[in-house]
PDB file of C-alpha atoms in Angstrom:
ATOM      1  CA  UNK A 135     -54.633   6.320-272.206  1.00  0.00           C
ATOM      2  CA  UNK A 136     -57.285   8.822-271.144  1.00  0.00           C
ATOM      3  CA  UNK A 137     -58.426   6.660-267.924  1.00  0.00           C
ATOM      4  CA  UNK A 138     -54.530   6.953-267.022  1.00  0.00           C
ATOM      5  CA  UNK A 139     -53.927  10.536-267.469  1.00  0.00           C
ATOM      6  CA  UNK A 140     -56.743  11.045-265.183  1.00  0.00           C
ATOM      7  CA  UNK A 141     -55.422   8.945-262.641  1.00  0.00           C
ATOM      8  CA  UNK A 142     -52.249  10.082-262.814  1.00  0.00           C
ATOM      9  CA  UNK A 143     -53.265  13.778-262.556  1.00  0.00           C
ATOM     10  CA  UNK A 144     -55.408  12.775-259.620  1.00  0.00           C
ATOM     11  CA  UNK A 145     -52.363  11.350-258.116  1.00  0.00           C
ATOM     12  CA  UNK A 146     -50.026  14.653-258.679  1.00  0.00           C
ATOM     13  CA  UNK A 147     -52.959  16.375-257.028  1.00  0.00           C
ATOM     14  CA  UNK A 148     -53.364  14.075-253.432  1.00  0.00           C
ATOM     15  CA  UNK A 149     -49.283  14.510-253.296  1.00  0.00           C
ATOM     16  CA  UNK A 150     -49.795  18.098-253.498  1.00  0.00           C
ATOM     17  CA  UNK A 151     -52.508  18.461-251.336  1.00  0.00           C
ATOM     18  CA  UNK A 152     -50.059  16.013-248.775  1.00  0.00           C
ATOM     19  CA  UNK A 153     -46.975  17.823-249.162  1.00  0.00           C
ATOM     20  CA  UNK A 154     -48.686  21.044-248.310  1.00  0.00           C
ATOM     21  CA  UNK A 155     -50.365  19.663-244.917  1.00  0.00           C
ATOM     22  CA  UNK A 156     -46.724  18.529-244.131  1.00  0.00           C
ATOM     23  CA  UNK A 157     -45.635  22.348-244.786  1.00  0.00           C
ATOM     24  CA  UNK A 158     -48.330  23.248-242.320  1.00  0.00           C
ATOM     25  CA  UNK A 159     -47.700  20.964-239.821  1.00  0.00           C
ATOM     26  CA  UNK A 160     -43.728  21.876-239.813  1.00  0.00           C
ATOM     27  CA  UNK A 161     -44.765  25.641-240.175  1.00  0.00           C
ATOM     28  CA  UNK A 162     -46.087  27.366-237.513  1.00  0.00           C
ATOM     29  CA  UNK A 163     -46.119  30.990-237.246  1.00  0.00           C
ATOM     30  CA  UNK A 164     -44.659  32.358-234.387  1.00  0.00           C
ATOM     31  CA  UNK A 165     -45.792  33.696-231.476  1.00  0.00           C
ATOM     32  CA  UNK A 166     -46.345  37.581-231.115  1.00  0.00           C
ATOM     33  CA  UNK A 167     -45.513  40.217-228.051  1.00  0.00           C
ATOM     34  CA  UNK A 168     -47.201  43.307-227.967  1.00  0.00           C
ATOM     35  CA  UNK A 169     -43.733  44.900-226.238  1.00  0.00           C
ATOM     36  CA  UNK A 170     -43.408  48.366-226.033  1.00  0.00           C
ATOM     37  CA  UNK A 171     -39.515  49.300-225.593  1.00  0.00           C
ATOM     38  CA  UNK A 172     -39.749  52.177-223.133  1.00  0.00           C
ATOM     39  CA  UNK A 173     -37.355  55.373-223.394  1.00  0.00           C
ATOM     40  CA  UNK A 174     -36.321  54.665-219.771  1.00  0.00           C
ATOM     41  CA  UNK A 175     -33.286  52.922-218.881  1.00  0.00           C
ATOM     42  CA  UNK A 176     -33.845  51.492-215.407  1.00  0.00           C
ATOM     43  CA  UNK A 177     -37.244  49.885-214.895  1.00  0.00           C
ATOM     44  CA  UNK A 178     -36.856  48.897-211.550  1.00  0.00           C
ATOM     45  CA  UNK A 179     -34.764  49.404-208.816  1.00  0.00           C
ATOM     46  CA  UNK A 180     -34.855  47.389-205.891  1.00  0.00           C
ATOM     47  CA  UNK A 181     -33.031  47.949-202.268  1.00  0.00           C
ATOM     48  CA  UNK A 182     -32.890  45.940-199.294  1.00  0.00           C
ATOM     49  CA  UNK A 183     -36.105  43.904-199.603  1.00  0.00           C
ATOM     50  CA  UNK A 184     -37.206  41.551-197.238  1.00  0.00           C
ATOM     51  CA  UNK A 185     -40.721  39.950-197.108  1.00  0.00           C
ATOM     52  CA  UNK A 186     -41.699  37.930-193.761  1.00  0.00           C
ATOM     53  CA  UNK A 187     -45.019  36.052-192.655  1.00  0.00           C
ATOM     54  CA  UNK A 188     -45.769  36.515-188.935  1.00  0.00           C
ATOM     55  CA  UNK A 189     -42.073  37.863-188.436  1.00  0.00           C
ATOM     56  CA  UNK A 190     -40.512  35.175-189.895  1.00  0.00           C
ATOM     57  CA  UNK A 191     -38.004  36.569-193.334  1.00  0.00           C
ATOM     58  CA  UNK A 192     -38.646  34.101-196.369  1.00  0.00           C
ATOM     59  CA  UNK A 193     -35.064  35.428-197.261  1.00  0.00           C
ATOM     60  CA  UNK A 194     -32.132  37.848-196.626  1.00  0.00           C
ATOM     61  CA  UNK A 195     -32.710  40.983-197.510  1.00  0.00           C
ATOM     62  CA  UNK A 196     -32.196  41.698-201.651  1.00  0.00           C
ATOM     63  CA  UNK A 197     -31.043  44.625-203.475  1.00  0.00           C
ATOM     64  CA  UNK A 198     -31.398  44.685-207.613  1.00  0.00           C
ATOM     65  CA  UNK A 199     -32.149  46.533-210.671  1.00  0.00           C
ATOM     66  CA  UNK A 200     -33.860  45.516-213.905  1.00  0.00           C
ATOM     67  CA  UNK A 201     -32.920  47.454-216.932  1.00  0.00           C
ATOM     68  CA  UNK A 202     -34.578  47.462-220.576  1.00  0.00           C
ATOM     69  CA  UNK A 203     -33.765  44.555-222.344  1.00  0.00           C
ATOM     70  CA  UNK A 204     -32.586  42.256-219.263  1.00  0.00           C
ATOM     71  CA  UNK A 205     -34.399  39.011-218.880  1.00  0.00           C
ATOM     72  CA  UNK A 206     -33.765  38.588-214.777  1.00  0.00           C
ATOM     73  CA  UNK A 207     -34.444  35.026-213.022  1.00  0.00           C
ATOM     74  CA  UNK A 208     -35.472  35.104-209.489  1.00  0.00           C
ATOM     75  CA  UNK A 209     -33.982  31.731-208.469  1.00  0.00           C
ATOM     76  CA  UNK A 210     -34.276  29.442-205.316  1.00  0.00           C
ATOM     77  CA  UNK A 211     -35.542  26.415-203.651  1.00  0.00           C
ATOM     78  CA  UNK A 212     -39.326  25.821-202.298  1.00  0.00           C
ATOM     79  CA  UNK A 213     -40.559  28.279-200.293  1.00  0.00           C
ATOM     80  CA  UNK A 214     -37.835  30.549-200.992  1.00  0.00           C
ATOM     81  CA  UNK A 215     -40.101  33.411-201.350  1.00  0.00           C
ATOM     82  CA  UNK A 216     -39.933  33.727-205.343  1.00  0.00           C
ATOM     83  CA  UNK A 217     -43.350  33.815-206.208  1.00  0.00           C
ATOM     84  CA  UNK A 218     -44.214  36.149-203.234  1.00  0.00           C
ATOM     85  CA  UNK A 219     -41.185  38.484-204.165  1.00  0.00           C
ATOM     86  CA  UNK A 220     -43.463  38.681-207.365  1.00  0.00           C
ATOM     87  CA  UNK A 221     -46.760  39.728-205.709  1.00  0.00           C
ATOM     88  CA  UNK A 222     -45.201  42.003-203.889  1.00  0.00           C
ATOM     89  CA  UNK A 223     -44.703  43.968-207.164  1.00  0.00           C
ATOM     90  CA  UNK A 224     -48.069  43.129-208.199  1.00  0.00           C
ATOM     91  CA  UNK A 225     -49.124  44.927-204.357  1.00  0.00           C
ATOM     92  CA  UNK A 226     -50.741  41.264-203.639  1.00  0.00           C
ATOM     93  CA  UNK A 227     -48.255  40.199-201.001  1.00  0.00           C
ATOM     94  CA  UNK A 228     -50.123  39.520-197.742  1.00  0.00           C
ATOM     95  CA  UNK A 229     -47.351  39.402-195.225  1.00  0.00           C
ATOM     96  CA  UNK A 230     -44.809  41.827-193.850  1.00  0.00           C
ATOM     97  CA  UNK A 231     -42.191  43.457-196.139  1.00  0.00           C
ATOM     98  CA  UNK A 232     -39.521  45.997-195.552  1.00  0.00           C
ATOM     99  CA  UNK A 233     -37.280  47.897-198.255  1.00  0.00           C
ATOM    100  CA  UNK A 234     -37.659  50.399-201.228  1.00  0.00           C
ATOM    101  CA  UNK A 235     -38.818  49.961-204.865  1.00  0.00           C
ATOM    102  CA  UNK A 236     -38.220  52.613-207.544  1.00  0.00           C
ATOM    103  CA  UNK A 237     -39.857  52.287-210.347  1.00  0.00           C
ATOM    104  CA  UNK A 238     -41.109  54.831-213.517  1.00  0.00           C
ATOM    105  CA  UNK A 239     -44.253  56.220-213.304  1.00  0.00           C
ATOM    106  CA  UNK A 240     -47.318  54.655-215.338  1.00  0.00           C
ATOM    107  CA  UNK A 241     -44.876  51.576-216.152  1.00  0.00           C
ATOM    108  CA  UNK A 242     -46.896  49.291-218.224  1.00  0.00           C
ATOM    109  CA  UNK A 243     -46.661  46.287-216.816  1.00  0.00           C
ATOM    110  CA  UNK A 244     -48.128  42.908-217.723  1.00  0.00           C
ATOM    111  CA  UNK A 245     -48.291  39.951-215.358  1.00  0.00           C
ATOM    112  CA  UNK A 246     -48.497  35.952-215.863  1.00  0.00           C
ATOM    113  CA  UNK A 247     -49.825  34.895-212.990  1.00  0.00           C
ATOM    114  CA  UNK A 248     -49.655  31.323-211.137  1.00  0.00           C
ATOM    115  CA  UNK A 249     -53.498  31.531-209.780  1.00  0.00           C
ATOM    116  CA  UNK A 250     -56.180  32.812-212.420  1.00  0.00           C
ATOM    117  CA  UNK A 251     -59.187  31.138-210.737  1.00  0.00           C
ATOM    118  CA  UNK A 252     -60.978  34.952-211.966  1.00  0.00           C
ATOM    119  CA  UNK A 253     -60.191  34.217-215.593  1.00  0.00           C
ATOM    120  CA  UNK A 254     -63.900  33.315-216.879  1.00  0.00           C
ATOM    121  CA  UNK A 255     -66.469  33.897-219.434  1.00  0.00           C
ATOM    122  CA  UNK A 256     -66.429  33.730-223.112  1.00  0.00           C
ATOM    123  CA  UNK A 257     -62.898  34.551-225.139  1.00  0.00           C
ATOM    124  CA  UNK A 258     -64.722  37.809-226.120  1.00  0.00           C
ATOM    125  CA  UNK A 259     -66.373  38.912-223.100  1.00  0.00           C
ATOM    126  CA  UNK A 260     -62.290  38.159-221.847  1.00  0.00           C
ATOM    127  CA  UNK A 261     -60.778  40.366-224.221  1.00  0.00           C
ATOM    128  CA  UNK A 262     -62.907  42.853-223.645  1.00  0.00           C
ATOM    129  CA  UNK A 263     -62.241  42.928-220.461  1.00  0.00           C
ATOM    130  CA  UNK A 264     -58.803  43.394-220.323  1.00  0.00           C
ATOM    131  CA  UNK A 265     -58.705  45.914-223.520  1.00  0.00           C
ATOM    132  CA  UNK A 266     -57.063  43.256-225.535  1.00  0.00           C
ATOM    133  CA  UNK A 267     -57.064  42.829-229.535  1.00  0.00           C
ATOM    134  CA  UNK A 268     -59.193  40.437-229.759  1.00  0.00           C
ATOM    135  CA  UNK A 269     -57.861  38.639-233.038  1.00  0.00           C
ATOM    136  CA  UNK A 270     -54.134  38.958-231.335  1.00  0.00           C
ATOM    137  CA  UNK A 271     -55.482  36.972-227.924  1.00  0.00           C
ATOM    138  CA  UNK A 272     -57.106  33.852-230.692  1.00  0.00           C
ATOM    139  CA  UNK A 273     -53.946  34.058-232.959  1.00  0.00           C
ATOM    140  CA  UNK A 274     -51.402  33.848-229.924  1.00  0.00           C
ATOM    141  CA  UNK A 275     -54.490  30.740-228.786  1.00  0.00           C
ATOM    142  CA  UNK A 276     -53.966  28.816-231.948  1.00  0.00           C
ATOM    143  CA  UNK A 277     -50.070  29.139-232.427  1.00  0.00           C
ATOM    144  CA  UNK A 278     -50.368  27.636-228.787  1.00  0.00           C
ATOM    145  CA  UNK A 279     -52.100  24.722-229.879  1.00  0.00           C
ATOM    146  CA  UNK A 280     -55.844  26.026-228.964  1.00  0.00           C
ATOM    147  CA  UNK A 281     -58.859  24.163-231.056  1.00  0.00           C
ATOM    148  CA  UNK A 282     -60.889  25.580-232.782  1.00  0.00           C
ATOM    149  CA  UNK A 283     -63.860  24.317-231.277  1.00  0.00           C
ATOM    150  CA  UNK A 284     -62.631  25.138-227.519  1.00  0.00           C
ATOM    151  CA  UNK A 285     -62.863  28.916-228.434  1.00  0.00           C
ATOM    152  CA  UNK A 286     -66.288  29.123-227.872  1.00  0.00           C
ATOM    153  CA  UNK A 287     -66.059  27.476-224.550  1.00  0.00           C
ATOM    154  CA  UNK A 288     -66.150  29.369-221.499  1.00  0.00           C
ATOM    155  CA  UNK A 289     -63.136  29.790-219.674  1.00  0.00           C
ATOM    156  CA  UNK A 290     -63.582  28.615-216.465  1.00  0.00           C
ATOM    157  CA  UNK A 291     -64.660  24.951-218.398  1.00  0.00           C
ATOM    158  CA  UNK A 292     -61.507  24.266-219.566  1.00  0.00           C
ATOM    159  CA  UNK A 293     -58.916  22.325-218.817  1.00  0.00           C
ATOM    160  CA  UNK A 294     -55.848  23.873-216.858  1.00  0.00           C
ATOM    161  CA  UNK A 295     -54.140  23.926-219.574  1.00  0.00           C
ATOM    162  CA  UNK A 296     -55.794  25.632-221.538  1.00  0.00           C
ATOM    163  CA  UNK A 297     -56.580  28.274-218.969  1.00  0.00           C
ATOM    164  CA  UNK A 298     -52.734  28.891-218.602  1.00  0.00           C
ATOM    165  CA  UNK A 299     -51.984  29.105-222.018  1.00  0.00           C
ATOM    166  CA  UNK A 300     -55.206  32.025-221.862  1.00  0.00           C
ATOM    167  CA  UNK A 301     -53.285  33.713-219.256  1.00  0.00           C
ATOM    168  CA  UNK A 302     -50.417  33.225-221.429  1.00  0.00           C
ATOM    169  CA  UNK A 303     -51.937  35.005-224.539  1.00  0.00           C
ATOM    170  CA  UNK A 304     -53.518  37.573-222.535  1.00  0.00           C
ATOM    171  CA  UNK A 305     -50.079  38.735-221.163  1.00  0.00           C
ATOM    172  CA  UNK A 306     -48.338  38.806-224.895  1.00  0.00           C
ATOM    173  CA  UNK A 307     -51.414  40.746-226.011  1.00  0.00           C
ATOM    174  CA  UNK A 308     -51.436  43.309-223.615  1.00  0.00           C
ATOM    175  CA  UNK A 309     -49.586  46.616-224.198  1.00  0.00           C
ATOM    176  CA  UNK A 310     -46.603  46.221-221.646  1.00  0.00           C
ATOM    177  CA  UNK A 311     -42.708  47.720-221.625  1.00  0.00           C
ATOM    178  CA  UNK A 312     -41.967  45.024-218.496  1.00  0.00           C
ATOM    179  CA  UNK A 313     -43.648  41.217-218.484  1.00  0.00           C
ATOM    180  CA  UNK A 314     -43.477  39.685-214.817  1.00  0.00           C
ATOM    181  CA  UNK A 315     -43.760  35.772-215.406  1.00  0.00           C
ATOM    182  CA  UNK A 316     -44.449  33.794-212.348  1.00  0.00           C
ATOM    183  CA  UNK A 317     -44.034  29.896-213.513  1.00  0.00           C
ATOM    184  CA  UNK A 318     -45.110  30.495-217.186  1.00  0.00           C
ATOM    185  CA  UNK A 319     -44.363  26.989-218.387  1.00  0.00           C
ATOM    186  CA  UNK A 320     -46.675  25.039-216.180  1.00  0.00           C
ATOM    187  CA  UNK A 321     -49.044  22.613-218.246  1.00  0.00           C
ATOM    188  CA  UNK A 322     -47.048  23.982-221.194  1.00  0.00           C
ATOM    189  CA  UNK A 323     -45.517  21.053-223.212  1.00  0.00           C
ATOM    190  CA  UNK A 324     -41.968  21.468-224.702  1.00  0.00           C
ATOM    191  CA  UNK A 325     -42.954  22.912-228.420  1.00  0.00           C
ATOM    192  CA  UNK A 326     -44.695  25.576-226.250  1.00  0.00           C
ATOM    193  CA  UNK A 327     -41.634  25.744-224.168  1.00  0.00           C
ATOM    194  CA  UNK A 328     -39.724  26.195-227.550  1.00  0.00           C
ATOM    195  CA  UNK A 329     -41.910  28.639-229.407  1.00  0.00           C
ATOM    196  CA  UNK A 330     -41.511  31.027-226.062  1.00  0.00           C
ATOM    197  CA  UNK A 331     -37.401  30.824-226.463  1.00  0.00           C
ATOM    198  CA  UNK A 332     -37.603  31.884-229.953  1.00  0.00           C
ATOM    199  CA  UNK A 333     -39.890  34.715-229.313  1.00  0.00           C
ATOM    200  CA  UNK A 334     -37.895  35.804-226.809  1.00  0.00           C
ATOM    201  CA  UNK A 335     -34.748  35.445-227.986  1.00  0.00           C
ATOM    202  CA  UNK A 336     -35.748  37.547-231.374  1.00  0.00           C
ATOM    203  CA  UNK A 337     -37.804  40.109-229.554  1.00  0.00           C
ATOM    204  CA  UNK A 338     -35.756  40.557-226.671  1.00  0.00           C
ATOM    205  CA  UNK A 339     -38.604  42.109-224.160  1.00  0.00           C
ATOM    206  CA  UNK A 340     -37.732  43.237-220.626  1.00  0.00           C
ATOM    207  CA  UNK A 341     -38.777  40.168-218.243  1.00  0.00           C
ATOM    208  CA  UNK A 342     -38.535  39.621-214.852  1.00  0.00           C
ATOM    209  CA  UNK A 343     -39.347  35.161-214.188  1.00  0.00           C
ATOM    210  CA  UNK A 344     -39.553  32.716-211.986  1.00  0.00           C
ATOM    211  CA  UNK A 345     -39.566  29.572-213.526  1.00  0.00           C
ATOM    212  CA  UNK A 346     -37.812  25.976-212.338  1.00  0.00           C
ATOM    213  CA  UNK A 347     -36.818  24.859-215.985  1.00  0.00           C
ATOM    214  CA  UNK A 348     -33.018  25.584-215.748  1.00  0.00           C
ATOM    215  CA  UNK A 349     -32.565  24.466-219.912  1.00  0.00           C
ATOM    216  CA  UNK A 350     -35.575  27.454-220.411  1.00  0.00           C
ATOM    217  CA  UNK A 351     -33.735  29.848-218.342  1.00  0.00           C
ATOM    218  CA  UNK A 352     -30.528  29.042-219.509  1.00  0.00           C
ATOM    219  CA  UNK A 353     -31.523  30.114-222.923  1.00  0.00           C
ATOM    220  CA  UNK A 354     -33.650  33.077-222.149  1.00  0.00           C
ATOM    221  CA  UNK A 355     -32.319  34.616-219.105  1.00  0.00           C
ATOM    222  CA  UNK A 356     -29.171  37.674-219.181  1.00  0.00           C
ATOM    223  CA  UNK A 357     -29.202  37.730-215.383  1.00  0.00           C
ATOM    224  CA  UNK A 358     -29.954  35.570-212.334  1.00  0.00           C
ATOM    225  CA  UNK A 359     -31.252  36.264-208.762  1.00  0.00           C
ATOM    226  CA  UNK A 360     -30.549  33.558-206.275  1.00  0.00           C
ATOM    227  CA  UNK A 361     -32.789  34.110-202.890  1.00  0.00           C
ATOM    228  CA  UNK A 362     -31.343  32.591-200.166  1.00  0.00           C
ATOM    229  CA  UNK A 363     -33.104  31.805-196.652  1.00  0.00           C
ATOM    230  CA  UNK A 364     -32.183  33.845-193.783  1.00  0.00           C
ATOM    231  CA  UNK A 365     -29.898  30.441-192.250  1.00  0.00           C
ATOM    232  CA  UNK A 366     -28.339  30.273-195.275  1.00  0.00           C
ATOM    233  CA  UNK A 367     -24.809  32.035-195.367  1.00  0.00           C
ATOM    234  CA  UNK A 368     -23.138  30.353-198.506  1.00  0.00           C
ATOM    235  CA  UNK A 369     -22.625  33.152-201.178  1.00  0.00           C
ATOM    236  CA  UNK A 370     -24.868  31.358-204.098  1.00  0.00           C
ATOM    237  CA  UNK A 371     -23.520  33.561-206.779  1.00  0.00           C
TER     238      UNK A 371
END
Protein backbone atom coordinates (compact mmCIF):
# COMPACT_ATOMS: atom_id res chain seq x y z
CA UNK A 1 0.00 0.00 0.00
CA UNK A 2 2.96 2.25 0.76
CA UNK A 3 4.93 1.26 -2.63
CA UNK A 4 1.52 2.49 -4.33
CA UNK A 5 0.97 5.71 -2.67
CA UNK A 6 4.37 6.56 -3.74
CA UNK A 7 3.80 5.78 -7.16
CA UNK A 8 0.78 7.27 -7.39
CA UNK A 9 1.99 10.59 -5.88
CA UNK A 10 4.88 10.40 -8.29
CA UNK A 11 2.38 10.13 -10.98
CA UNK A 12 0.14 13.33 -9.79
CA UNK A 13 3.51 15.04 -9.78
CA UNK A 14 4.89 14.18 -13.75
CA UNK A 15 1.07 15.29 -14.77
CA UNK A 16 1.66 18.42 -13.04
CA UNK A 17 4.92 19.11 -14.08
CA UNK A 18 3.26 18.20 -17.95
CA UNK A 19 0.29 20.21 -17.70
CA UNK A 20 2.32 23.20 -16.72
CA UNK A 21 4.90 22.91 -19.81
CA UNK A 22 1.62 22.74 -21.91
CA UNK A 23 0.56 26.18 -20.10
CA UNK A 24 3.92 27.47 -21.20
CA UNK A 25 3.98 26.39 -24.47
CA UNK A 26 0.25 27.88 -25.16
CA UNK A 27 1.29 31.03 -23.07
CA UNK A 28 3.44 33.37 -24.38
CA UNK A 29 3.72 36.78 -23.16
CA UNK A 30 3.27 39.32 -25.52
CA UNK A 31 5.30 41.42 -27.25
CA UNK A 32 6.11 45.03 -25.87
CA UNK A 33 6.38 48.70 -27.74
CA UNK A 34 8.15 51.29 -26.14
CA UNK A 35 5.46 53.94 -27.94
CA UNK A 36 5.37 57.25 -26.83
CA UNK A 37 1.84 58.89 -27.87
CA UNK A 38 2.95 62.39 -28.83
CA UNK A 39 0.74 65.61 -27.96
CA UNK A 40 0.83 66.46 -31.69
CA UNK A 41 -1.86 65.68 -33.97
CA UNK A 42 -0.34 65.55 -37.44
CA UNK A 43 2.98 63.71 -37.64
CA UNK A 44 3.59 64.09 -41.07
CA UNK A 45 2.46 65.90 -43.83
CA UNK A 46 3.35 65.11 -47.17
CA UNK A 47 2.75 67.24 -50.62
CA UNK A 48 3.43 66.51 -54.07
CA UNK A 49 6.30 64.01 -53.76
CA UNK A 50 7.96 62.54 -56.48
CA UNK A 51 11.27 60.56 -56.31
CA UNK A 52 13.13 59.77 -59.79
CA UNK A 53 16.54 57.92 -60.64
CA UNK A 54 18.41 59.58 -63.52
CA UNK A 55 15.11 61.60 -64.40
CA UNK A 56 13.06 58.85 -64.60
CA UNK A 57 9.69 59.28 -61.68
CA UNK A 58 9.25 55.80 -59.83
CA UNK A 59 5.64 57.27 -59.46
CA UNK A 60 3.15 60.19 -59.83
CA UNK A 61 3.58 62.65 -57.65
CA UNK A 62 1.85 61.87 -53.86
CA UNK A 63 0.33 64.07 -51.40
CA UNK A 64 -0.59 62.56 -47.65
CA UNK A 65 -0.73 63.01 -44.03
CA UNK A 66 -0.14 60.62 -41.14
CA UNK A 67 -1.87 61.44 -37.95
CA UNK A 68 -1.40 59.84 -34.31
CA UNK A 69 -2.85 56.67 -34.13
CA UNK A 70 -3.13 55.88 -38.06
CA UNK A 71 -1.44 52.75 -39.21
CA UNK A 72 -0.81 53.97 -43.15
CA UNK A 73 0.21 51.23 -45.93
CA UNK A 74 2.27 52.43 -48.73
CA UNK A 75 1.01 49.95 -51.36
CA UNK A 76 2.15 48.96 -54.97
CA UNK A 77 3.72 46.59 -57.30
CA UNK A 78 7.71 45.93 -57.73
CA UNK A 79 9.61 48.72 -58.19
CA UNK A 80 6.91 50.98 -57.39
CA UNK A 81 9.08 53.11 -55.34
CA UNK A 82 7.72 51.97 -51.75
CA UNK A 83 10.71 51.18 -50.05
CA UNK A 84 12.54 54.26 -51.51
CA UNK A 85 9.49 56.55 -50.56
CA UNK A 86 10.68 55.19 -47.07
CA UNK A 87 14.37 56.23 -47.24
CA UNK A 88 13.55 59.23 -48.35
CA UNK A 89 12.17 59.91 -44.82
CA UNK A 90 15.01 58.22 -43.36
CA UNK A 91 17.27 61.10 -45.74
CA UNK A 92 18.86 57.75 -47.40
CA UNK A 93 17.26 58.14 -50.80
CA UNK A 94 20.00 58.41 -53.44
CA UNK A 95 18.13 59.67 -56.43
CA UNK A 96 16.24 62.81 -57.35
CA UNK A 97 13.12 63.89 -55.38
CA UNK A 98 10.88 66.86 -55.59
CA UNK A 99 8.01 67.97 -53.04
CA UNK A 100 7.58 69.12 -49.34
CA UNK A 101 7.55 67.20 -46.01
CA UNK A 102 6.28 68.75 -42.76
CA UNK A 103 6.97 67.16 -39.99
CA UNK A 104 7.30 68.12 -35.86
CA UNK A 105 10.42 68.97 -34.67
CA UNK A 106 12.64 66.29 -32.70
CA UNK A 107 9.93 63.57 -33.85
CA UNK A 108 11.11 60.39 -32.41
CA UNK A 109 11.18 58.19 -34.90
CA UNK A 110 12.15 54.52 -35.06
CA UNK A 111 12.89 52.65 -38.27
CA UNK A 112 12.75 48.77 -39.36
CA UNK A 113 14.84 48.64 -41.96
CA UNK A 114 15.08 46.07 -45.05
CA UNK A 115 19.16 46.13 -45.15
CA UNK A 116 20.96 45.91 -41.61
CA UNK A 117 24.26 44.50 -42.96
CA UNK A 118 25.76 47.26 -39.90
CA UNK A 119 23.87 45.39 -37.21
CA UNK A 120 26.96 43.49 -35.46
CA UNK A 121 28.65 42.67 -32.30
CA UNK A 122 27.48 41.18 -29.15
CA UNK A 123 23.54 41.76 -27.97
CA UNK A 124 25.13 44.09 -25.33
CA UNK A 125 27.67 45.94 -27.11
CA UNK A 126 24.14 46.37 -29.59
CA UNK A 127 22.07 47.77 -27.02
CA UNK A 128 24.39 49.91 -25.98
CA UNK A 129 24.73 51.26 -28.93
CA UNK A 130 21.53 52.29 -29.77
CA UNK A 131 20.57 53.44 -25.98
CA UNK A 132 18.27 50.54 -25.70
CA UNK A 133 17.03 48.68 -22.35
CA UNK A 134 18.88 46.06 -22.55
CA UNK A 135 16.52 43.43 -20.73
CA UNK A 136 13.52 44.95 -23.08
CA UNK A 137 15.75 44.16 -26.51
CA UNK A 138 16.31 40.02 -24.89
CA UNK A 139 12.62 39.90 -23.65
CA UNK A 140 11.12 41.22 -27.07
CA UNK A 141 14.26 38.29 -28.49
CA UNK A 142 12.70 35.46 -26.62
CA UNK A 143 8.87 36.21 -27.10
CA UNK A 144 10.20 36.11 -30.81
CA UNK A 145 11.38 32.76 -30.56
CA UNK A 146 15.28 33.69 -29.86
CA UNK A 147 17.42 30.73 -27.96
CA UNK A 148 18.89 31.07 -25.35
CA UNK A 149 22.11 29.98 -26.39
CA UNK A 150 22.13 32.31 -29.69
CA UNK A 151 22.25 35.40 -27.32
CA UNK A 152 25.68 35.24 -26.83
CA UNK A 153 26.41 34.98 -30.47
CA UNK A 154 27.51 37.82 -32.37
CA UNK A 155 25.22 39.36 -34.60
CA UNK A 156 26.57 39.38 -37.77
CA UNK A 157 26.84 35.14 -37.25
CA UNK A 158 23.45 34.60 -37.32
CA UNK A 159 21.13 33.51 -39.44
CA UNK A 160 18.88 36.15 -41.35
CA UNK A 161 16.43 35.48 -39.39
CA UNK A 162 17.48 36.05 -36.55
CA UNK A 163 19.13 39.29 -37.55
CA UNK A 164 15.62 40.61 -38.64
CA UNK A 165 13.87 39.68 -35.75
CA UNK A 166 17.11 41.89 -33.88
CA UNK A 167 16.16 44.70 -36.01
CA UNK A 168 12.75 43.92 -35.05
CA UNK A 169 13.32 44.17 -31.21
CA UNK A 170 15.56 47.00 -31.53
CA UNK A 171 12.76 49.12 -33.18
CA UNK A 172 9.97 48.10 -30.33
CA UNK A 173 12.64 48.98 -27.77
CA UNK A 174 13.51 52.20 -28.85
CA UNK A 175 11.72 55.32 -27.51
CA UNK A 176 9.65 56.37 -30.69
CA UNK A 177 6.02 58.38 -31.14
CA UNK A 178 6.15 57.18 -35.16
CA UNK A 179 7.58 53.42 -36.24
CA UNK A 180 8.47 53.38 -40.12
CA UNK A 181 8.37 49.54 -41.08
CA UNK A 182 9.87 48.73 -44.37
CA UNK A 183 8.95 44.80 -45.01
CA UNK A 184 8.87 43.83 -41.26
CA UNK A 185 7.63 40.30 -41.79
CA UNK A 186 10.42 38.95 -43.90
CA UNK A 187 11.93 35.58 -42.42
CA UNK A 188 9.19 36.08 -39.82
CA UNK A 189 6.99 32.91 -39.61
CA UNK A 190 3.17 33.32 -39.07
CA UNK A 191 3.04 33.12 -34.97
CA UNK A 192 5.48 36.07 -35.36
CA UNK A 193 3.21 37.49 -37.93
CA UNK A 194 0.38 36.97 -35.28
CA UNK A 195 2.01 38.18 -32.10
CA UNK A 196 2.76 41.65 -34.19
CA UNK A 197 -1.28 41.98 -35.01
CA UNK A 198 -2.11 41.65 -31.46
CA UNK A 199 0.39 44.11 -30.30
CA UNK A 200 -0.69 46.34 -32.59
CA UNK A 201 -4.06 46.09 -32.53
CA UNK A 202 -4.05 46.62 -28.45
CA UNK A 203 -1.42 49.30 -28.49
CA UNK A 204 -2.46 51.10 -31.39
CA UNK A 205 1.09 52.98 -32.23
CA UNK A 206 1.39 55.44 -35.11
CA UNK A 207 2.97 53.33 -38.15
CA UNK A 208 3.75 54.11 -41.42
CA UNK A 209 4.52 50.14 -43.56
CA UNK A 210 5.28 48.67 -46.41
CA UNK A 211 4.68 45.22 -46.30
CA UNK A 212 3.21 42.65 -49.24
CA UNK A 213 1.10 40.45 -46.74
CA UNK A 214 -2.41 41.81 -47.66
CA UNK A 215 -4.17 39.34 -44.57
CA UNK A 216 -1.32 41.41 -42.15
CA UNK A 217 -2.33 44.66 -43.50
CA UNK A 218 -5.77 44.01 -43.64
CA UNK A 219 -5.82 43.58 -39.95
CA UNK A 220 -3.43 46.24 -38.89
CA UNK A 221 -3.69 48.97 -41.30
CA UNK A 222 -6.57 52.26 -40.85
CA UNK A 223 -5.37 53.70 -44.16
CA UNK A 224 -3.83 52.71 -47.50
CA UNK A 225 -1.47 54.44 -50.02
CA UNK A 226 -1.50 52.99 -53.47
CA UNK A 227 1.69 54.37 -55.63
CA UNK A 228 1.08 54.21 -59.01
CA UNK A 229 3.79 54.49 -61.95
CA UNK A 230 3.89 57.56 -63.90
CA UNK A 231 2.03 55.37 -67.21
CA UNK A 232 -0.39 54.36 -65.03
CA UNK A 233 -3.69 56.51 -65.17
CA UNK A 234 -6.32 54.09 -63.52
CA UNK A 235 -7.50 55.76 -60.20
CA UNK A 236 -6.34 52.69 -57.75
CA UNK A 237 -8.34 53.94 -54.88
Amino acid sequence: RKKAKNLERRMDNQLSEKEQLLKDIEYIDPLTINYQPTHHKLLLKVTDLQLSYEGKPLFDPLSFELHQGQRLAIQGANGSGKSSSIRWLQGTFDGEATGEILRPQRLAVSYVRQNYEDNQGTLTEFAESHHLNYQDLLNNLKKLGFERSVFQNLIQDMSMGQRKRVELAKSLATAAELFIWDEPLNYLDVFNQEQLETMITEVQPTILIVEHDETFLKNVATEVLYLSKPSETEDKK
